[in-house]
Amino acid sequence: MDTTLAYPSIPTNKIPVSSKSTIASKKEHTKYVYTFGNGKADGDRSMKILLGGKGAGLAEMSALGLPVPPGFTITTQVCTWFTNNVGKYPPNLDLQVTESIAAIEQITSTRFGDPHRPLLLSVRSGSRVSMPGMMDTVLNLGLNDTTVQGLASDSRDPRFAYDSYRRFIQMFADVVMGVPHHHFEHILEQHKRACRLKLDTDLAVEDWQQIIAKYKQKIHSEAGRDFPQDPHTQLWHSITAVFRSWSNARAVTYRKLQNIPNDWGTAVNVQAMVFGNMGDTSATGVAFTRDPSTGGNALYGEYLVNAQGEDVVAGIRTPQQITLAGKAANRSNLPSMEEVMPGLFHELNAVRQTLEEHYSDMQDIEFTIQRGKLYILQTRTGKRTARAALKIACDMVDEGLITEDQAVMRVDPGSLNQLLHPTIDRTAERHVLASGLAASPGAASGHIVFSADEAERLAQGGEKTILCRTETSPEDIHGMNAAVGIVTSRGGMTSHAAVVARGMGRPCVAGASDVNIDYNANFMEVCGRILQEGDIVTIDGGSGEIMLGQVPTTEPELSGDFSRLMGWADKWRKLGVLVNADTPEDCRKALEFGAEGIGLCRTEHMFFEGVRIVAMREMILAKNVEERRKALRKVLPMQRDDFAEIFRLMEGRPVTIRLLDPPLHEFLPHTETEMRTVASAAGLSLEYVREQVSRLRETNPMLGHRGCRVGITYPEVYEMQTRAILEAGAMVGKETGVDVEVEIMVPFVGVEAELRIVKESIDKVAEDVLVKGKMVHYVVGTMIELPRAALNAGKIARQARFFSFGTNDLTQMAFGLSRDDAGNFLPTYEKRGIIEADPFVHLDEEGVGELMRFAVERGRKTRSDLKVCVCGEHGGDAKSVRFCHKLGLDCVSCSPYRVPIARLAAAQAALSSEL
Amino acid sequence: MDTTLAYPSIPTNKIPVSSKSTIASKKEHTKYVYTFGNGKADGDRSMKILLGGKGAGLAEMSALGLPVPPGFTITTQVCTWFTNNVGKYPPNLDLQVTESIAAIEQITSTRFGDPHRPLLLSVRSGSRVSMPGMMDTVLNLGLNDTTVQGLASDSRDPRFAYDSYRRFIQMFADVVMGVPHHHFEHILEQHKRACRLKLDTDLAVEDWQQIIAKYKQKIHSEAGRDFPQDPHTQLWHSITAVFRSWSNARAVTYRKLQNIPNDWGTAVNVQAMVFGNMGDTSATGVAFTRDPSTGGNALYGEYLVNAQGEDVVAGIRTPQQITLAGKAANRSNLPSMEEVMPGLFHELNAVRQTLEEHYSDMQDIEFTIQRGKLYILQTRTGKRTARAALKIACDMVDEGLITEDQAVMRVDPGSLNQLLHPTIDRTAERHVLASGLAASPGAASGHIVFSADEAERLAQGGEKTILCRTETSPEDIHGMNAAVGIVTSRGGMTSHAAVVARGMGRPCVAGASDVNIDYNANFMEVCGRILQEGDIVTIDGGSGEIMLGQVPTTEPELSGDFSRLMGWADKWRKLGVLVNADTPEDCRKALEFGAEGIGLCRTEHMFFEGVRIVAMREMILAKNVEERRKALRKVLPMQRDDFAEIFRLMEGRPVTIRLLDPPLHEFLPHTETEMRTVASAAGLSLEYVREQVSRLRETNPMLGHRGCRVGITYPEVYEMQTRAILEAGAMVGKETGVDVEVEIMVPFVGVEAELRIVKESIDKVAEDVLVKGKMVHYVVGTMIELPRAALNAGKIARQARFFSFGTNDLTQMAFGLSRDDAGNFLPTYEKRGIIEADPFVHLDEEGVGELMRFAVERGRKTRSDLKVCVCGEHGGDAKSVRFCHKLGLDCVSCSPYRVPIARLAAAQAALSSEL
């Protein structure tokens, strides 16, 4: 009879297990140890901070009456005490542990160290948040030369007993005594070779006994002391080792990266052992209460017969499916648990039911079956794909398990990216050549090309291309649009390539520094491998990977769940969600995704096309105002048409148009041919053009002659743009019968006078266009993208009806960080935890956020109805959107594909702040 | 008898002149008009705000009993009322004016409009601060067809009377009726030609009468109405014209540029006319109570016999000296007033005495002598050269007129530049070719060269050169040092050229955009003129002018007055004054000028010399850490020697050394030859070098891989530098027996972790060098030059013992303004008043200053004894130093030649804040 290891479910009252009040009242000491088991528990799920995730889950399940092996949790408080007091424990802890062990002994009818029916324990870490594999674990604790014999006779399986003992010795030596694993692997290998044995299962009891003797010798010679036979010594050393592992190097690094405070500490869970490796009626497995991939409402998971938990994780044996459905879906030819152990399967299914109803969420559980008896070892909220998250949230609302607002909180906004773009088929094999930044999500395959023109040429023939460039510039836009994906070897998350790609919804891997492109020879070298133009690659913009050949992808499919959830989100959110859109395609996509208007329409992209760029260059190189006006007159009708098209599509929704922003520098001709073209178009000498081009080059264009500085030194440019905007507005208003609402946004303002001057000029053009009485309304506002503007917002607001934070530039200025040049050190900074995250991805709340706070406060003090928005890339980042909500902004604006993310994040922010 | 125009000094009591109380009590009305004359006055010198500078001076002089023609001042309040009420006047003003005219009539025994003894008036503007020539003036008011006859008979000079009348008509028509001058000049010219007369003095009474008739016709035809005959109409129109002129375009522009608020308004001074053009016993002149050029304690000035005030200013006639000494000094052959009118000269000298004793400062006065009687028309504080200011201040202390602290307040710190550098001889003729920014003061002549190497080569042969470059870079340092002056065609006040030149004390004209340099052809084109290499030019870095040929200069000469005043300043100032010094020469110069230590020692200049730059490039291009260390080992002993030399010179004074700051980019080889040299030195292939150079190029180097970012990604660099510093310190400490105090400054910190990491590494090197017990002490601090660092100062101060504001970079970041590229729009911004001043010259208090305020507050909250300094260029700008004092900084640091300016400005700031 294997009574040692089966824990009777009959409660016993001899020892006060729920000793919370007892200890507290008797000794007036802090309670450091929380017991669970036998349908009871000192703790519950609300006590994650004290008991860690695992401990709280075990307590909760135990109190629910689920079959949890009894045990106790030493609190995270002890970890902190231990760390602060250089390895000492608080007084009274030993007594509480002793009492708790007695409680386990009582339930299991075993005794710790008993030669006949020894209690065996597991010692596991468990912190507030999961830190997978970072800390240590000891299993089978309590075995020694004597108790192993008890286990052997009690389990009627001496081979199992000695195998368990040698496993324990090996684990203990490694974790506690610092004798590395490989020494023991080596001994085992030597023994097998000497005895000509192949598999571990070929070893007999005697083999294990010999090996155990060698293990002990090795420990003595390596550690200079013996493996301890006393179970209490074993236990305390193991507890100490787990607490110590909280401060080991990899855990500290992990916490730094994950931004987990060091003073949270870990709890230690000590629990009676159960074994899944006691023959064919034993098993171990992991299960999800719903399908984590599709969200399907059925048990889903894998198990292994006659195995321990590690074996499932280690992947040595192929795991079997739990359900028949799973077996079918995975085309497995191994029998499912549903078939092999139908009774236990139904028991597990009942546990699933209980946990889902209790937690109102999908759970990820670990279980072990020991000789036909089911034990649950862990429960926690299950990770899931975006698709599953959506389905589960909607289903649970339908099932009455959660409310609509709870459903909104259940989906990670960032994960929606998976739904909106094609993704690499999960089952496909990938040959990854190199990695870069996951700059714009989605997967795509195509022929490599190295120039925008080539991409366009091939696209006209129906070919799919991946445009590979060192970096991109506004002149590459047509090629980026023609390609199905973009790779750059330089630049960060807000480099030109990344920003434009996200806007277009093109997958993009940016800053792949292992890619070396040779434009002259038309090839690229990637980690020693040469790829010629025309070779096929696949890129995953969601992971940043570049793969050789055509890797199968899955097309996105927007389910009804998506729009249901979005609908709920819109009910809750306070922030308006607008789109950064420059083209009709952007507008259409954005409307489909629920944008409420345009928060940023950049006009510079409109200047790069064919004829326009020549006119633009003529303008810049003009010798006087008249010549400049002449050049601009060529651009006016084209720009007016662009705006008209956008106004038509937006059907009266607000449209914020930013006047020309980039440095003039960017528009200059580069090649001899380009210079010749401009010279002849403008009637200038080639020499003059060359001279001017060299004169206008800038050392730091980001800080140069750009934004309203151009608008003030060349007022004709903004006048033309204003005229184009207002004429287009008046035209479309009349044509459609719907009033056009336009917000004219002046970029790069640092001083109130700049905005005043530009605003006066806009108003003057408006008078001239006779806007009054027509169906177009405009207001003037500004970007806040300079630290000085943020600090001076009180004055600037005198001239502005609205602010829009250009958080990309604001980040560049606040950090003194060029997004184009950050690649040489920013990755190192992230890796070493010098910065929490790339500030171009998640808004830097301490620096940039502080400037925003000042701007909002000071701006609204001057003008209480000032509309404040964000139109930097951060407008589509969930964490940043939350911050914007807290700051009390009116709206965020982001690229079309990020609109749903912003809507959901805004709703979650609103719901969170209500709590 | 000319009684009309001579005002009896006998007081009269018939009319209550000092009617302040009378009017106030009688009518309960605001007092708008303040009378003066006859030894009395309603106002005094404390009332500049209400009466303007001129009005307050007239009142004060009148009350002192000085011979001031009687009159009254209409207050600036009326101007504001007039502006706000669209050209209307406050009620009761007319009555107050009428009463005040009566008072003048009483004193002068004349009547306004009287046909026999008409009272004639002048109407002049006078605001709180001088706005020379910006507003309008009307003289001889009260003349008409009738009164002119009275003037003729009363003055016994009809020619004078009619000339005065036609002058009045002309001035009135221009100022009041808007009929421009040239019409009248034309009539006069035509008459002279018709009558074959040459000089105005050739015209007889009849001529003037005919001309007056024509003048009146012209007015009628041009203005559509007649010249008014009624004196009261004339008066009110003139008063109105002067008030209106406060708002004319050029006055508004002037105020915008000078930052004078529009609501200050001007006062109007109405005063009885006196004439200096009534024959040879009449005269007019301007005088200073001391020599404004040398400070000599004697009356100094010029006068003209038989002339009006305008004639002195217009410069048609050569003025005569007032004193015999002045006549000798100016080698004048015209008789002095001391000779010609000895009685009046002594009278004037007595006035001088009275005014100096009364004002305790040198005065600038205007006087008129009318037929042997002296009148004083204006007194104000006189402008003076720096040399004069110093001498006057010291002399007045010795004379017991002022105290030492008053003396300190009397010298403009910025003017000291004149004393420390050679200047263009004031009497020399200048042929100005082009102008740029006055980037570094001083004058120098030399042969034009276009390369640093050529400058050095010629310097070795003893030739003086002016180095002309499009812009300079650290590689040009040796040439800048070898040249006597520097010209650049690009860059602003804090461009590389400007900063380095100021540091070296070399004159520099920067950003002279009219200069086009052709390096290939070795010439430069300046406004169409070609200058070849070797041509001689003279530059004035104090005015920004570039002149052709050798223009004589005056060498600086530091008088005893200089050190006396500096000594007084040091007693008062609270701010420490340190120097930005990189070389032994800098240190010597700075100590001579009274620096108390080094606030910024840049180490990068040390990397550009001969062998070092090659080693530095090897370091950057190294393939691994070992190669990098190898390259750095070559630099270590050289850098150690540099530091040792500086420590020796500074003799235990604190030395702040900044670790390497500029972008790696700047050190890269450019030419093929340079690349070859590095490749062979480092054992690399030329191709690899070329590739790396292209890879390391940055789009915006200012925001790139620089400062502590280099120190963190290539920790070997800072380790080497730290080692060099500490080893040098230990060595010099031992050698000299004086402890070396070094502050190691980490540049470009944005995040606390950066400073923590670098500090840890510094401490580790210090342990290694075994600094403890040796005679070198170090602390670690940081530059605050990023907006984020300023806002995060609370956290950064945890790691820093001191802060030093790098206000150049902080300005660049706050404004998004590259100092190298600002030349294309910043001048426009200044000209149009969009910004008050170049923020690289005067600290932008509203933006950059706000960031500094946060940094000081937050930094000191974390660490109350945090030392805070400024080491940007602003540390040597008087206005910025004042701001630093107000912020409560501990010290400022500036280039050697600015140390005296900072000392004086700091003292003035301390004295001002005590008031």
mmCIF file of C-alpha atoms in Angstrom, chain B residues 457-581:
data_model
loop_
_atom_site.group_PDB
_atom_site.id
_atom_site.type_symbol
_atom_site.label_atom_id
_atom_site.label_comp_id
_atom_site.label_asym_id
_atom_site.label_seq_id
_atom_site.Cartn_x
_atom_site.Cartn_y
_atom_site.Cartn_z
ATOM 1 C CA ARG B 457 53.862 76.975 -41.345
ATOM 2 C CA LEU B 458 53.809 80.748 -41.759
ATOM 3 C CA ALA B 459 53.730 81.293 -37.994
ATOM 4 C CA GLN B 460 56.969 79.348 -37.702
ATOM 5 C CA GLY B 461 58.466 81.860 -40.094
ATOM 6 C CA GLY B 462 57.173 84.661 -37.884
ATOM 7 C CA GLU B 463 54.336 85.686 -40.232
ATOM 8 C CA LYS B 464 51.017 86.871 -38.903
ATOM 9 C CA THR B 465 48.055 85.130 -40.502
ATOM 10 C CA ILE B 466 44.296 85.347 -40.480
ATOM 11 C CA LEU B 467 42.885 81.849 -40.822
ATOM 12 C CA CYS B 468 39.793 81.881 -43.073
ATOM 13 C CA ARG B 469 37.629 78.773 -43.088
ATOM 14 C CA THR B 470 34.066 77.889 -44.017
ATOM 15 C CA GLU B 471 33.932 76.503 -40.510
ATOM 16 C CA THR B 472 36.535 75.068 -38.166
ATOM 17 C CA SER B 473 36.766 71.704 -36.501
ATOM 18 C CA PRO B 474 38.928 70.328 -33.711
ATOM 19 C CA GLU B 475 41.543 69.417 -36.283
ATOM 20 C CA ASP B 476 42.146 73.087 -36.990
ATOM 21 C CA ILE B 477 43.145 73.918 -33.431
ATOM 22 C CA HIS B 478 46.862 74.141 -34.168
ATOM 23 C CA GLY B 479 46.197 76.551 -36.991
ATOM 24 C CA MET B 480 43.835 78.660 -34.914
ATOM 25 C CA ASN B 481 46.500 78.872 -32.285
ATOM 26 C CA ALA B 482 49.129 79.825 -34.861
ATOM 27 C CA ALA B 483 46.963 82.484 -36.521
ATOM 28 C CA VAL B 484 46.449 85.944 -35.046
ATOM 29 C CA GLY B 485 42.775 85.973 -36.049
ATOM 30 C CA ILE B 486 40.047 83.746 -37.404
ATOM 31 C CA VAL B 487 37.272 84.244 -39.939
ATOM 32 C CA THR B 488 34.545 81.727 -40.728
ATOM 33 C CA SER B 489 31.761 82.002 -43.240
ATOM 34 C CA ARG B 490 29.410 79.734 -41.306
ATOM 35 C CA GLY B 491 28.423 79.179 -37.678
ATOM 36 C CA GLY B 492 27.151 81.243 -34.801
ATOM 37 C CA MET B 493 28.338 82.699 -31.550
ATOM 38 C CA THR B 494 28.995 79.272 -30.103
ATOM 39 C CA SER B 495 30.291 77.596 -33.204
ATOM 40 C CA HIS B 496 33.543 75.736 -32.786
ATOM 41 C CA ALA B 497 35.527 78.660 -34.150
ATOM 42 C CA ALA B 498 33.883 81.172 -31.817
ATOM 43 C CA VAL B 499 34.238 79.067 -28.683
ATOM 44 C CA VAL B 500 37.833 78.108 -29.321
ATOM 45 C CA ALA B 501 38.837 81.606 -30.372
ATOM 46 C CA ARG B 502 37.398 83.144 -27.219
ATOM 47 C CA GLY B 503 39.162 80.508 -25.176
ATOM 48 C CA MET B 504 42.461 81.358 -26.833
ATOM 49 C CA GLY B 505 41.814 85.081 -26.821
ATOM 50 C CA ARG B 506 42.101 85.194 -30.612
ATOM 51 C CA PRO B 507 39.941 87.741 -32.417
ATOM 52 C CA CYS B 508 37.297 86.009 -34.471
ATOM 53 C CA VAL B 509 34.620 87.024 -36.944
ATOM 54 C CA ALA B 510 32.267 84.081 -37.382
ATOM 55 C CA GLY B 511 29.450 83.359 -39.801
ATOM 56 C CA ALA B 512 30.470 86.053 -42.321
ATOM 57 C CA SER B 513 28.094 84.717 -44.919
ATOM 58 C CA ASP B 514 29.312 87.072 -47.642
ATOM 59 C CA VAL B 515 32.659 85.323 -47.617
ATOM 60 C CA ASN B 516 32.884 82.440 -50.099
ATOM 61 C CA ILE B 517 36.025 80.401 -49.770
ATOM 62 C CA ASP B 518 37.340 78.221 -52.575
ATOM 63 C CA TYR B 519 39.812 75.856 -50.931
ATOM 64 C CA ASN B 520 40.868 74.348 -54.219
ATOM 65 C CA ALA B 521 41.695 77.586 -55.947
ATOM 66 C CA ASN B 522 43.048 79.210 -52.776
ATOM 67 C CA PHE B 523 41.050 82.386 -52.868
ATOM 68 C CA MET B 524 37.954 83.842 -51.337
ATOM 69 C CA GLU B 525 35.286 85.980 -52.854
ATOM 70 C CA VAL B 526 33.834 88.721 -50.662
ATOM 71 C CA CYS B 527 30.907 90.617 -52.146
ATOM 72 C CA GLY B 528 32.330 90.333 -55.640
ATOM 73 C CA ARG B 529 35.910 91.061 -54.649
ATOM 74 C CA ILE B 530 38.549 88.342 -54.942
ATOM 75 C CA LEU B 531 41.112 87.986 -52.149
ATOM 76 C CA GLN B 532 44.077 85.697 -52.769
ATOM 77 C CA GLU B 533 45.955 83.752 -50.179
ATOM 78 C CA GLY B 534 48.584 86.082 -48.744
ATOM 79 C CA ASP B 535 46.488 89.256 -49.079
ATOM 80 C CA ILE B 536 46.391 91.301 -45.908
ATOM 81 C CA VAL B 537 43.170 91.903 -43.996
ATOM 82 C CA THR B 538 42.360 93.298 -40.584
ATOM 83 C CA ILE B 539 39.532 91.938 -38.514
ATOM 84 C CA ASP B 540 37.725 93.454 -35.583
ATOM 85 C CA GLY B 541 36.291 90.661 -33.489
ATOM 86 C CA GLY B 542 34.560 93.200 -31.291
ATOM 87 C CA SER B 543 32.449 94.571 -34.146
ATOM 88 C CA GLY B 544 32.500 91.623 -36.552
ATOM 89 C CA GLU B 545 34.095 93.634 -39.354
ATOM 90 C CA ILE B 546 36.570 92.415 -41.933
ATOM 91 C CA MET B 547 38.675 95.207 -43.427
ATOM 92 C CA LEU B 548 41.027 95.376 -46.348
ATOM 93 C CA GLY B 549 44.709 95.922 -45.606
ATOM 94 C CA GLN B 550 46.496 96.759 -42.407
ATOM 95 C CA VAL B 551 44.420 98.992 -40.146
ATOM 96 C CA PRO B 552 46.302 100.424 -37.144
ATOM 97 C CA THR B 553 45.388 98.897 -33.795
ATOM 98 C CA THR B 554 45.909 99.937 -30.198
ATOM 99 C CA GLU B 555 47.435 97.501 -27.730
ATOM 100 C CA PRO B 556 45.570 96.867 -24.465
ATOM 101 C CA GLU B 557 47.003 98.335 -21.299
ATOM 102 C CA LEU B 558 45.736 97.331 -17.903
ATOM 103 C CA SER B 559 45.809 100.273 -15.535
ATOM 104 C CA GLY B 560 46.003 100.134 -11.761
ATOM 105 C CA ASP B 561 42.358 101.185 -11.821
ATOM 106 C CA PHE B 562 41.519 97.796 -13.294
ATOM 107 C CA SER B 563 42.954 95.793 -10.440
ATOM 108 C CA ARG B 564 41.580 98.201 -7.830
ATOM 109 C CA LEU B 565 38.054 97.807 -9.198
ATOM 110 C CA MET B 566 38.439 94.029 -9.524
ATOM 111 C CA GLY B 567 39.570 93.918 -5.921
ATOM 112 C CA TRP B 568 36.448 95.761 -4.824
ATOM 113 C CA ALA B 569 34.318 93.467 -6.976
ATOM 114 C CA ASP B 570 35.790 90.370 -5.333
ATOM 115 C CA LYS B 571 34.765 91.692 -1.943
ATOM 116 C CA TRP B 572 31.115 91.705 -2.925
ATOM 117 C CA ARG B 573 30.539 88.803 -5.222
ATOM 118 C CA LYS B 574 29.035 85.563 -3.974
ATOM 119 C CA LEU B 575 29.682 83.506 -7.130
ATOM 120 C CA GLY B 576 33.018 81.787 -7.567
ATOM 121 C CA VAL B 577 34.662 82.536 -10.904
ATOM 122 C CA LEU B 578 36.483 79.695 -12.616
ATOM 123 C CA VAL B 579 37.955 79.334 -16.048
ATOM 124 C CA ASN B 580 37.338 77.067 -19.021
ATOM 125 C CA ALA B 581 40.924 76.122 -19.783
#
